[in-house]
Tab-separated table of C-alpha atoms in Angstrom:
chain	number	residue	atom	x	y	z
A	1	UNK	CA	0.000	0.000	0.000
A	2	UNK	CA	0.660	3.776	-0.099
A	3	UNK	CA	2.198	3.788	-3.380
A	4	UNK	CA	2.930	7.297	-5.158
A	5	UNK	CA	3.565	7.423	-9.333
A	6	UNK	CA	4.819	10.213	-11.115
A	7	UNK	CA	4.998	11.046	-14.731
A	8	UNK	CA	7.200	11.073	-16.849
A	9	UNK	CA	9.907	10.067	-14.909
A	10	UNK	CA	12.140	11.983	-16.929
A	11	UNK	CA	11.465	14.387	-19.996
A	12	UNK	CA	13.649	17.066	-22.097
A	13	UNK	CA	12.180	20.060	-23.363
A	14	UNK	CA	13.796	23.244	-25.200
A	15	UNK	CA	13.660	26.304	-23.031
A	16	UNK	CA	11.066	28.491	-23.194
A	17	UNK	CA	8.453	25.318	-23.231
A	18	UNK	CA	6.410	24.308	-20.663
A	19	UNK	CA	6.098	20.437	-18.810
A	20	UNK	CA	3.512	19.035	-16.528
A	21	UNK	CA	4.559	16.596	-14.323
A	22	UNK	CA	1.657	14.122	-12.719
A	23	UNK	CA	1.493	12.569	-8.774
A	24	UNK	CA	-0.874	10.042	-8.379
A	25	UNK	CA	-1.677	8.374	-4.926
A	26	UNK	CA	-2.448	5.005	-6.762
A	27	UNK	CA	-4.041	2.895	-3.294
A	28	UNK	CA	-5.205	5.817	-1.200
A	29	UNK	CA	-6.665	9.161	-1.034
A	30	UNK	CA	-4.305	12.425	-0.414
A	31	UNK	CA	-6.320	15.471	0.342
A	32	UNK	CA	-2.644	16.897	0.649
A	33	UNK	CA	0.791	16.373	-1.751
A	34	UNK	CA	4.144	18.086	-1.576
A	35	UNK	CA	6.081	18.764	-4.715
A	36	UNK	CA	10.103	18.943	-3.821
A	37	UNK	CA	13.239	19.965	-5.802
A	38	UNK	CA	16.515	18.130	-5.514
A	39	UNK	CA	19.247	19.583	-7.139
A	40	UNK	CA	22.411	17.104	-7.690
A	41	UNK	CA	24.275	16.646	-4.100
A	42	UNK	CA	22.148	18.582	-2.329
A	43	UNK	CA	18.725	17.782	-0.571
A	44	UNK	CA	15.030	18.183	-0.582
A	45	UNK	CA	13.648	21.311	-0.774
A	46	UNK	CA	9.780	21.913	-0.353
A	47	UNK	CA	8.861	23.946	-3.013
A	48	UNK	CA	5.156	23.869	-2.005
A	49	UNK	CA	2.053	21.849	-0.514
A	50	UNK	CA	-0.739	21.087	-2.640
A	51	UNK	CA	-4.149	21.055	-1.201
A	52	UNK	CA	-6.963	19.408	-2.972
A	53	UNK	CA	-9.840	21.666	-4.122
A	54	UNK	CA	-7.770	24.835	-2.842
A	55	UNK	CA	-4.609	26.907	-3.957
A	56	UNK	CA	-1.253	25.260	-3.030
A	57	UNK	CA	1.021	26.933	-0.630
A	58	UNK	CA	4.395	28.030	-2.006
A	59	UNK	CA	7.456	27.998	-0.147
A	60	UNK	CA	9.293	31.685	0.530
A	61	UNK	CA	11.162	32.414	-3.311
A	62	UNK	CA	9.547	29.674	-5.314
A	63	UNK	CA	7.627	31.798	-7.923
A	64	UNK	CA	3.985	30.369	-7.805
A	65	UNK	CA	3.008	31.851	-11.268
A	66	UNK	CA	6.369	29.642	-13.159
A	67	UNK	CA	5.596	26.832	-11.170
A	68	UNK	CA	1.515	26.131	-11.785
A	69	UNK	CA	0.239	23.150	-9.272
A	70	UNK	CA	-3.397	21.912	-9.871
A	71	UNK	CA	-5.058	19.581	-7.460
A	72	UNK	CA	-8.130	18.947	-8.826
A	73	UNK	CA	-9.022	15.246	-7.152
A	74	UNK	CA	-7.874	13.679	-4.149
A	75	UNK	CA	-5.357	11.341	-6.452
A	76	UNK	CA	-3.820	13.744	-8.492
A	77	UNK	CA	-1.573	16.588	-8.278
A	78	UNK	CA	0.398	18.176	-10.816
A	79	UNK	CA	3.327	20.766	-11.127
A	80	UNK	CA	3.229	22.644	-14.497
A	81	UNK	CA	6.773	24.187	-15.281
A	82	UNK	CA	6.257	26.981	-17.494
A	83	UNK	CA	8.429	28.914	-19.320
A	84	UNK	CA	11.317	26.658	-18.331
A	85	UNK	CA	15.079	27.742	-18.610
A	86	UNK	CA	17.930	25.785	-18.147
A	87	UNK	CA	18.487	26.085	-14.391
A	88	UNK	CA	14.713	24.855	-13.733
A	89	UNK	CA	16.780	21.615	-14.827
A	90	UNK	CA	15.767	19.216	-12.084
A	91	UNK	CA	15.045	16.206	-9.707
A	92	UNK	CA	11.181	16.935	-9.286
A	93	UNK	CA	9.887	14.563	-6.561
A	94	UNK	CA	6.263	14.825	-5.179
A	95	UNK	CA	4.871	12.787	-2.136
A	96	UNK	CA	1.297	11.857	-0.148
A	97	UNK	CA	0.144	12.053	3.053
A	98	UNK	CA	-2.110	8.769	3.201
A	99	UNK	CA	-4.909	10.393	5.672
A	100	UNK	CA	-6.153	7.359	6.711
A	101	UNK	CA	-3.097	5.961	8.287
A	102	UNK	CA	-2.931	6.922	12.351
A	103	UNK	CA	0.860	8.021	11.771
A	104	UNK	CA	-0.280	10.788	9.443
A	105	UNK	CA	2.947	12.509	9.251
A	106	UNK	CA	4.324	10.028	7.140
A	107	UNK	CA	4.969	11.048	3.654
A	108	UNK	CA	5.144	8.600	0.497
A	109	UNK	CA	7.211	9.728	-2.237
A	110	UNK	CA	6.890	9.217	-6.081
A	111	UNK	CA	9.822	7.872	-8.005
A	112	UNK	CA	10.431	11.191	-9.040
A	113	UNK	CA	10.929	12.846	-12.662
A	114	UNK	CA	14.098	14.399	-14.016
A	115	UNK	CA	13.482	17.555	-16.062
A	116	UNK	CA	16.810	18.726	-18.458
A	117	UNK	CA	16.011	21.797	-20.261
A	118	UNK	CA	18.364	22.249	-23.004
B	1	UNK	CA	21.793	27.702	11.224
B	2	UNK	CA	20.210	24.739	9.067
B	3	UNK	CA	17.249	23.378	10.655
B	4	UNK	CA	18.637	20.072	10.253
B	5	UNK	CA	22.146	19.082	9.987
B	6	UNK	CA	23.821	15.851	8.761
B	7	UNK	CA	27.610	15.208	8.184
B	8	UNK	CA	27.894	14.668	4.028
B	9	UNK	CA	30.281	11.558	4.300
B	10	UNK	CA	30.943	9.261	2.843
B	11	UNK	CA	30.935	7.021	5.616
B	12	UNK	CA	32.847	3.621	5.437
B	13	UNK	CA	31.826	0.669	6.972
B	14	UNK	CA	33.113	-2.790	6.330
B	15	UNK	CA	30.198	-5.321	5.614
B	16	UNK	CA	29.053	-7.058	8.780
B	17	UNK	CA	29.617	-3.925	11.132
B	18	UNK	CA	27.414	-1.531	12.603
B	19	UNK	CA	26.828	1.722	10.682
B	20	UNK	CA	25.651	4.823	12.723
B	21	UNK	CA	24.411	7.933	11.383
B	22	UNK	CA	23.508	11.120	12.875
B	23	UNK	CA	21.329	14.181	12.598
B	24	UNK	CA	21.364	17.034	14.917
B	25	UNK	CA	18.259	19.666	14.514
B	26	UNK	CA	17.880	23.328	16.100
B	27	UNK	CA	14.318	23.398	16.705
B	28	UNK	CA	12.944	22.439	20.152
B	29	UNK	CA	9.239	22.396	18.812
B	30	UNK	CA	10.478	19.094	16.420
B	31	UNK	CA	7.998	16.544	17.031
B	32	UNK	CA	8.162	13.857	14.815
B	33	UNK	CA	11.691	11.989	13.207
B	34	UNK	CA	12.202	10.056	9.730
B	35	UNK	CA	15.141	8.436	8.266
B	36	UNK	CA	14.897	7.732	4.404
B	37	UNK	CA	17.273	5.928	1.762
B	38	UNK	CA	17.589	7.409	-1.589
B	39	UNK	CA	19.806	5.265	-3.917
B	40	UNK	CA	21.732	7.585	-6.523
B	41	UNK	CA	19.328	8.598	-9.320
B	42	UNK	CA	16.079	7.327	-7.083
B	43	UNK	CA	13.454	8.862	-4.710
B	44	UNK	CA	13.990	8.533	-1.053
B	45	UNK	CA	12.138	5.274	0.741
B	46	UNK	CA	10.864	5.563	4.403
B	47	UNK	CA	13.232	3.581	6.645
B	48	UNK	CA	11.335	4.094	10.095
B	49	UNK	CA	10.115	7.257	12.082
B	50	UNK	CA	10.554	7.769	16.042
B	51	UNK	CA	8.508	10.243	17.732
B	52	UNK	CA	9.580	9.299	21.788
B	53	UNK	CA	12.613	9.260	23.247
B	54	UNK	CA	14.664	6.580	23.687
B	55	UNK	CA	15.556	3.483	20.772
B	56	UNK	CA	13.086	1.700	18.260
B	57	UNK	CA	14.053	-1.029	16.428
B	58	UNK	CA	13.026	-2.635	13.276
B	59	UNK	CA	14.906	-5.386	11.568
B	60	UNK	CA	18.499	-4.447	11.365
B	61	UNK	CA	17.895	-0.435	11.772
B	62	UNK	CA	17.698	1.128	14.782
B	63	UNK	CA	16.508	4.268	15.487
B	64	UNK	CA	17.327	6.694	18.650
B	65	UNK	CA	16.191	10.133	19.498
B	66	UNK	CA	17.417	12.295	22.126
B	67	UNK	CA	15.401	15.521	22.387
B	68	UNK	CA	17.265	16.832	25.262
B	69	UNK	CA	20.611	16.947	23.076
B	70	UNK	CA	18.695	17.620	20.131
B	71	UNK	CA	19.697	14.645	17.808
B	72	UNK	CA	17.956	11.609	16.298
B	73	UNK	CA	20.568	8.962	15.215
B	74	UNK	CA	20.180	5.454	12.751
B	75	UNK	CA	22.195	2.607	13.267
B	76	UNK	CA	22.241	-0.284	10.794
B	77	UNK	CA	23.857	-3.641	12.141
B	78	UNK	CA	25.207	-6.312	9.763
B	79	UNK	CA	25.260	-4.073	7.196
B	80	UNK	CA	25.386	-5.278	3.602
B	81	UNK	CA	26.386	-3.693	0.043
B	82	UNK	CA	22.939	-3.261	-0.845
B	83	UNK	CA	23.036	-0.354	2.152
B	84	UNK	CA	25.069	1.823	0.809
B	85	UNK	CA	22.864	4.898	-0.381
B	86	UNK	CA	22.632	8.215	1.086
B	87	UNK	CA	20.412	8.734	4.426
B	88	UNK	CA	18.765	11.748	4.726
B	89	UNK	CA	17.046	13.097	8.299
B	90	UNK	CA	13.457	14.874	8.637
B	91	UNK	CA	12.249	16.848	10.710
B	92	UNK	CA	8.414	17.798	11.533
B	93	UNK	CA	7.448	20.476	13.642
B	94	UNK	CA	4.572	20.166	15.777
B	95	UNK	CA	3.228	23.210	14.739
B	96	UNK	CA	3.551	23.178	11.283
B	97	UNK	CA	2.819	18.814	10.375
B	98	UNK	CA	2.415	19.541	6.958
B	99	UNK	CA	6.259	21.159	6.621
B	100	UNK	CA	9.694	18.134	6.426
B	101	UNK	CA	12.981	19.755	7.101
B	102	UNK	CA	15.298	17.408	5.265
B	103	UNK	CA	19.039	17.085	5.922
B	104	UNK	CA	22.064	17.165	3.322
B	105	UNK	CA	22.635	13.558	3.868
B	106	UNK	CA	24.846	11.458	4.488
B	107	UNK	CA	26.364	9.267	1.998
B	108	UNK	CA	26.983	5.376	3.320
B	109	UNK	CA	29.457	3.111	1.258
B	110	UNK	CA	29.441	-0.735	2.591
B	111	UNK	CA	32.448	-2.314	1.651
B	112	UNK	CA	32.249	-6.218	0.606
Protein backbone atom coordinates (compact mmCIF):
# COMPACT_ATOMS: atom_id res chain seq x y z
CA UNK A 1 0.00 0.00 0.00
CA UNK A 2 0.66 3.78 -0.10
CA UNK A 3 2.20 3.79 -3.38
CA UNK A 4 2.93 7.30 -5.16
CA UNK A 5 3.56 7.42 -9.33
CA UNK A 6 4.82 10.21 -11.12
CA UNK A 7 5.00 11.05 -14.73
CA UNK A 8 7.20 11.07 -16.85
CA UNK A 9 9.91 10.07 -14.91
CA UNK A 10 12.14 11.98 -16.93
CA UNK A 11 11.46 14.39 -20.00
CA UNK A 12 13.65 17.07 -22.10
CA UNK A 13 12.18 20.06 -23.36
CA UNK A 14 13.80 23.24 -25.20
CA UNK A 15 13.66 26.30 -23.03
CA UNK A 16 11.07 28.49 -23.19
CA UNK A 17 8.45 25.32 -23.23
CA UNK A 18 6.41 24.31 -20.66
CA UNK A 19 6.10 20.44 -18.81
CA UNK A 20 3.51 19.03 -16.53
CA UNK A 21 4.56 16.60 -14.32
CA UNK A 22 1.66 14.12 -12.72
CA UNK A 23 1.49 12.57 -8.77
CA UNK A 24 -0.87 10.04 -8.38
CA UNK A 25 -1.68 8.37 -4.93
CA UNK A 26 -2.45 5.00 -6.76
CA UNK A 27 -4.04 2.90 -3.29
CA UNK A 28 -5.20 5.82 -1.20
CA UNK A 29 -6.67 9.16 -1.03
CA UNK A 30 -4.31 12.42 -0.41
CA UNK A 31 -6.32 15.47 0.34
CA UNK A 32 -2.64 16.90 0.65
CA UNK A 33 0.79 16.37 -1.75
CA UNK A 34 4.14 18.09 -1.58
CA UNK A 35 6.08 18.76 -4.72
CA UNK A 36 10.10 18.94 -3.82
CA UNK A 37 13.24 19.96 -5.80
CA UNK A 38 16.52 18.13 -5.51
CA UNK A 39 19.25 19.58 -7.14
CA UNK A 40 22.41 17.10 -7.69
CA UNK A 41 24.28 16.65 -4.10
CA UNK A 42 22.15 18.58 -2.33
CA UNK A 43 18.72 17.78 -0.57
CA UNK A 44 15.03 18.18 -0.58
CA UNK A 45 13.65 21.31 -0.77
CA UNK A 46 9.78 21.91 -0.35
CA UNK A 47 8.86 23.95 -3.01
CA UNK A 48 5.16 23.87 -2.00
CA UNK A 49 2.05 21.85 -0.51
CA UNK A 50 -0.74 21.09 -2.64
CA UNK A 51 -4.15 21.05 -1.20
CA UNK A 52 -6.96 19.41 -2.97
CA UNK A 53 -9.84 21.67 -4.12
CA UNK A 54 -7.77 24.83 -2.84
CA UNK A 55 -4.61 26.91 -3.96
CA UNK A 56 -1.25 25.26 -3.03
CA UNK A 57 1.02 26.93 -0.63
CA UNK A 58 4.40 28.03 -2.01
CA UNK A 59 7.46 28.00 -0.15
CA UNK A 60 9.29 31.68 0.53
CA UNK A 61 11.16 32.41 -3.31
CA UNK A 62 9.55 29.67 -5.31
CA UNK A 63 7.63 31.80 -7.92
CA UNK A 64 3.98 30.37 -7.80
CA UNK A 65 3.01 31.85 -11.27
CA UNK A 66 6.37 29.64 -13.16
CA UNK A 67 5.60 26.83 -11.17
CA UNK A 68 1.51 26.13 -11.78
CA UNK A 69 0.24 23.15 -9.27
CA UNK A 70 -3.40 21.91 -9.87
CA UNK A 71 -5.06 19.58 -7.46
CA UNK A 72 -8.13 18.95 -8.83
CA UNK A 73 -9.02 15.25 -7.15
CA UNK A 74 -7.87 13.68 -4.15
CA UNK A 75 -5.36 11.34 -6.45
CA UNK A 76 -3.82 13.74 -8.49
CA UNK A 77 -1.57 16.59 -8.28
CA UNK A 78 0.40 18.18 -10.82
CA UNK A 79 3.33 20.77 -11.13
CA UNK A 80 3.23 22.64 -14.50
CA UNK A 81 6.77 24.19 -15.28
CA UNK A 82 6.26 26.98 -17.49
CA UNK A 83 8.43 28.91 -19.32
CA UNK A 84 11.32 26.66 -18.33
CA UNK A 85 15.08 27.74 -18.61
CA UNK A 86 17.93 25.79 -18.15
CA UNK A 87 18.49 26.09 -14.39
CA UNK A 88 14.71 24.85 -13.73
CA UNK A 89 16.78 21.61 -14.83
CA UNK A 90 15.77 19.22 -12.08
CA UNK A 91 15.05 16.21 -9.71
CA UNK A 92 11.18 16.94 -9.29
CA UNK A 93 9.89 14.56 -6.56
CA UNK A 94 6.26 14.82 -5.18
CA UNK A 95 4.87 12.79 -2.14
CA UNK A 96 1.30 11.86 -0.15
CA UNK A 97 0.14 12.05 3.05
CA UNK A 98 -2.11 8.77 3.20
CA UNK A 99 -4.91 10.39 5.67
CA UNK A 100 -6.15 7.36 6.71
CA UNK A 101 -3.10 5.96 8.29
CA UNK A 102 -2.93 6.92 12.35
CA UNK A 103 0.86 8.02 11.77
CA UNK A 104 -0.28 10.79 9.44
CA UNK A 105 2.95 12.51 9.25
CA UNK A 106 4.32 10.03 7.14
CA UNK A 107 4.97 11.05 3.65
CA UNK A 108 5.14 8.60 0.50
CA UNK A 109 7.21 9.73 -2.24
CA UNK A 110 6.89 9.22 -6.08
CA UNK A 111 9.82 7.87 -8.00
CA UNK A 112 10.43 11.19 -9.04
CA UNK A 113 10.93 12.85 -12.66
CA UNK A 114 14.10 14.40 -14.02
CA UNK A 115 13.48 17.55 -16.06
CA UNK A 116 16.81 18.73 -18.46
CA UNK A 117 16.01 21.80 -20.26
CA UNK A 118 18.36 22.25 -23.00
CA UNK B 1 21.79 27.70 11.22
CA UNK B 2 20.21 24.74 9.07
CA UNK B 3 17.25 23.38 10.66
CA UNK B 4 18.64 20.07 10.25
CA UNK B 5 22.15 19.08 9.99
CA UNK B 6 23.82 15.85 8.76
CA UNK B 7 27.61 15.21 8.18
CA UNK B 8 27.89 14.67 4.03
CA UNK B 9 30.28 11.56 4.30
CA UNK B 10 30.94 9.26 2.84
CA UNK B 11 30.94 7.02 5.62
CA UNK B 12 32.85 3.62 5.44
CA UNK B 13 31.83 0.67 6.97
CA UNK B 14 33.11 -2.79 6.33
CA UNK B 15 30.20 -5.32 5.61
CA UNK B 16 29.05 -7.06 8.78
CA UNK B 17 29.62 -3.93 11.13
CA UNK B 18 27.41 -1.53 12.60
CA UNK B 19 26.83 1.72 10.68
CA UNK B 20 25.65 4.82 12.72
CA UNK B 21 24.41 7.93 11.38
CA UNK B 22 23.51 11.12 12.87
CA UNK B 23 21.33 14.18 12.60
CA UNK B 24 21.36 17.03 14.92
CA UNK B 25 18.26 19.67 14.51
CA UNK B 26 17.88 23.33 16.10
CA UNK B 27 14.32 23.40 16.71
CA UNK B 28 12.94 22.44 20.15
CA UNK B 29 9.24 22.40 18.81
CA UNK B 30 10.48 19.09 16.42
CA UNK B 31 8.00 16.54 17.03
CA UNK B 32 8.16 13.86 14.81
CA UNK B 33 11.69 11.99 13.21
CA UNK B 34 12.20 10.06 9.73
CA UNK B 35 15.14 8.44 8.27
CA UNK B 36 14.90 7.73 4.40
CA UNK B 37 17.27 5.93 1.76
CA UNK B 38 17.59 7.41 -1.59
CA UNK B 39 19.81 5.26 -3.92
CA UNK B 40 21.73 7.59 -6.52
CA UNK B 41 19.33 8.60 -9.32
CA UNK B 42 16.08 7.33 -7.08
CA UNK B 43 13.45 8.86 -4.71
CA UNK B 44 13.99 8.53 -1.05
CA UNK B 45 12.14 5.27 0.74
CA UNK B 46 10.86 5.56 4.40
CA UNK B 47 13.23 3.58 6.64
CA UNK B 48 11.33 4.09 10.10
CA UNK B 49 10.12 7.26 12.08
CA UNK B 50 10.55 7.77 16.04
CA UNK B 51 8.51 10.24 17.73
CA UNK B 52 9.58 9.30 21.79
CA UNK B 53 12.61 9.26 23.25
CA UNK B 54 14.66 6.58 23.69
CA UNK B 55 15.56 3.48 20.77
CA UNK B 56 13.09 1.70 18.26
CA UNK B 57 14.05 -1.03 16.43
CA UNK B 58 13.03 -2.64 13.28
CA UNK B 59 14.91 -5.39 11.57
CA UNK B 60 18.50 -4.45 11.37
CA UNK B 61 17.90 -0.43 11.77
CA UNK B 62 17.70 1.13 14.78
CA UNK B 63 16.51 4.27 15.49
CA UNK B 64 17.33 6.69 18.65
CA UNK B 65 16.19 10.13 19.50
CA UNK B 66 17.42 12.30 22.13
CA UNK B 67 15.40 15.52 22.39
CA UNK B 68 17.27 16.83 25.26
CA UNK B 69 20.61 16.95 23.08
CA UNK B 70 18.69 17.62 20.13
CA UNK B 71 19.70 14.64 17.81
CA UNK B 72 17.96 11.61 16.30
CA UNK B 73 20.57 8.96 15.21
CA UNK B 74 20.18 5.45 12.75
CA UNK B 75 22.20 2.61 13.27
CA UNK B 76 22.24 -0.28 10.79
CA UNK B 77 23.86 -3.64 12.14
CA UNK B 78 25.21 -6.31 9.76
CA UNK B 79 25.26 -4.07 7.20
CA UNK B 80 25.39 -5.28 3.60
CA UNK B 81 26.39 -3.69 0.04
CA UNK B 82 22.94 -3.26 -0.84
CA UNK B 83 23.04 -0.35 2.15
CA UNK B 84 25.07 1.82 0.81
CA UNK B 85 22.86 4.90 -0.38
CA UNK B 86 22.63 8.22 1.09
CA UNK B 87 20.41 8.73 4.43
CA UNK B 88 18.77 11.75 4.73
CA UNK B 89 17.05 13.10 8.30
CA UNK B 90 13.46 14.87 8.64
CA UNK B 91 12.25 16.85 10.71
CA UNK B 92 8.41 17.80 11.53
CA UNK B 93 7.45 20.48 13.64
CA UNK B 94 4.57 20.17 15.78
CA UNK B 95 3.23 23.21 14.74
CA UNK B 96 3.55 23.18 11.28
CA UNK B 97 2.82 18.81 10.37
CA UNK B 98 2.42 19.54 6.96
CA UNK B 99 6.26 21.16 6.62
CA UNK B 100 9.69 18.13 6.43
CA UNK B 101 12.98 19.76 7.10
CA UNK B 102 15.30 17.41 5.26
CA UNK B 103 19.04 17.09 5.92
CA UNK B 104 22.06 17.16 3.32
CA UNK B 105 22.64 13.56 3.87
CA UNK B 106 24.85 11.46 4.49
CA UNK B 107 26.36 9.27 2.00
CA UNK B 108 26.98 5.38 3.32
CA UNK B 109 29.46 3.11 1.26
CA UNK B 110 29.44 -0.73 2.59
CA UNK B 111 32.45 -2.31 1.65
CA UNK B 112 32.25 -6.22 0.61
Amino acid sequence: GAVVSQHPSWVICKSGTSVKIECRSLDFQATTMFWYRQFPKQSLMLMATSNEGSKATYEQGVEKDKFLINHASLTLSTLTVTSAHPEDSSFYICSARDQGRVNINEQFFGPGTRLTVL
Amino acid sequence: QKEVEQNSGPLSVPEGAIASLNCTYSDRGSQSFFWYRQYSGKSPELIMFIYSNGDKEDGRFTAQLNKASQYVSLLIRDSQPSDSATYLCAVNLRYNFNKFYFGSGTKLNVKP
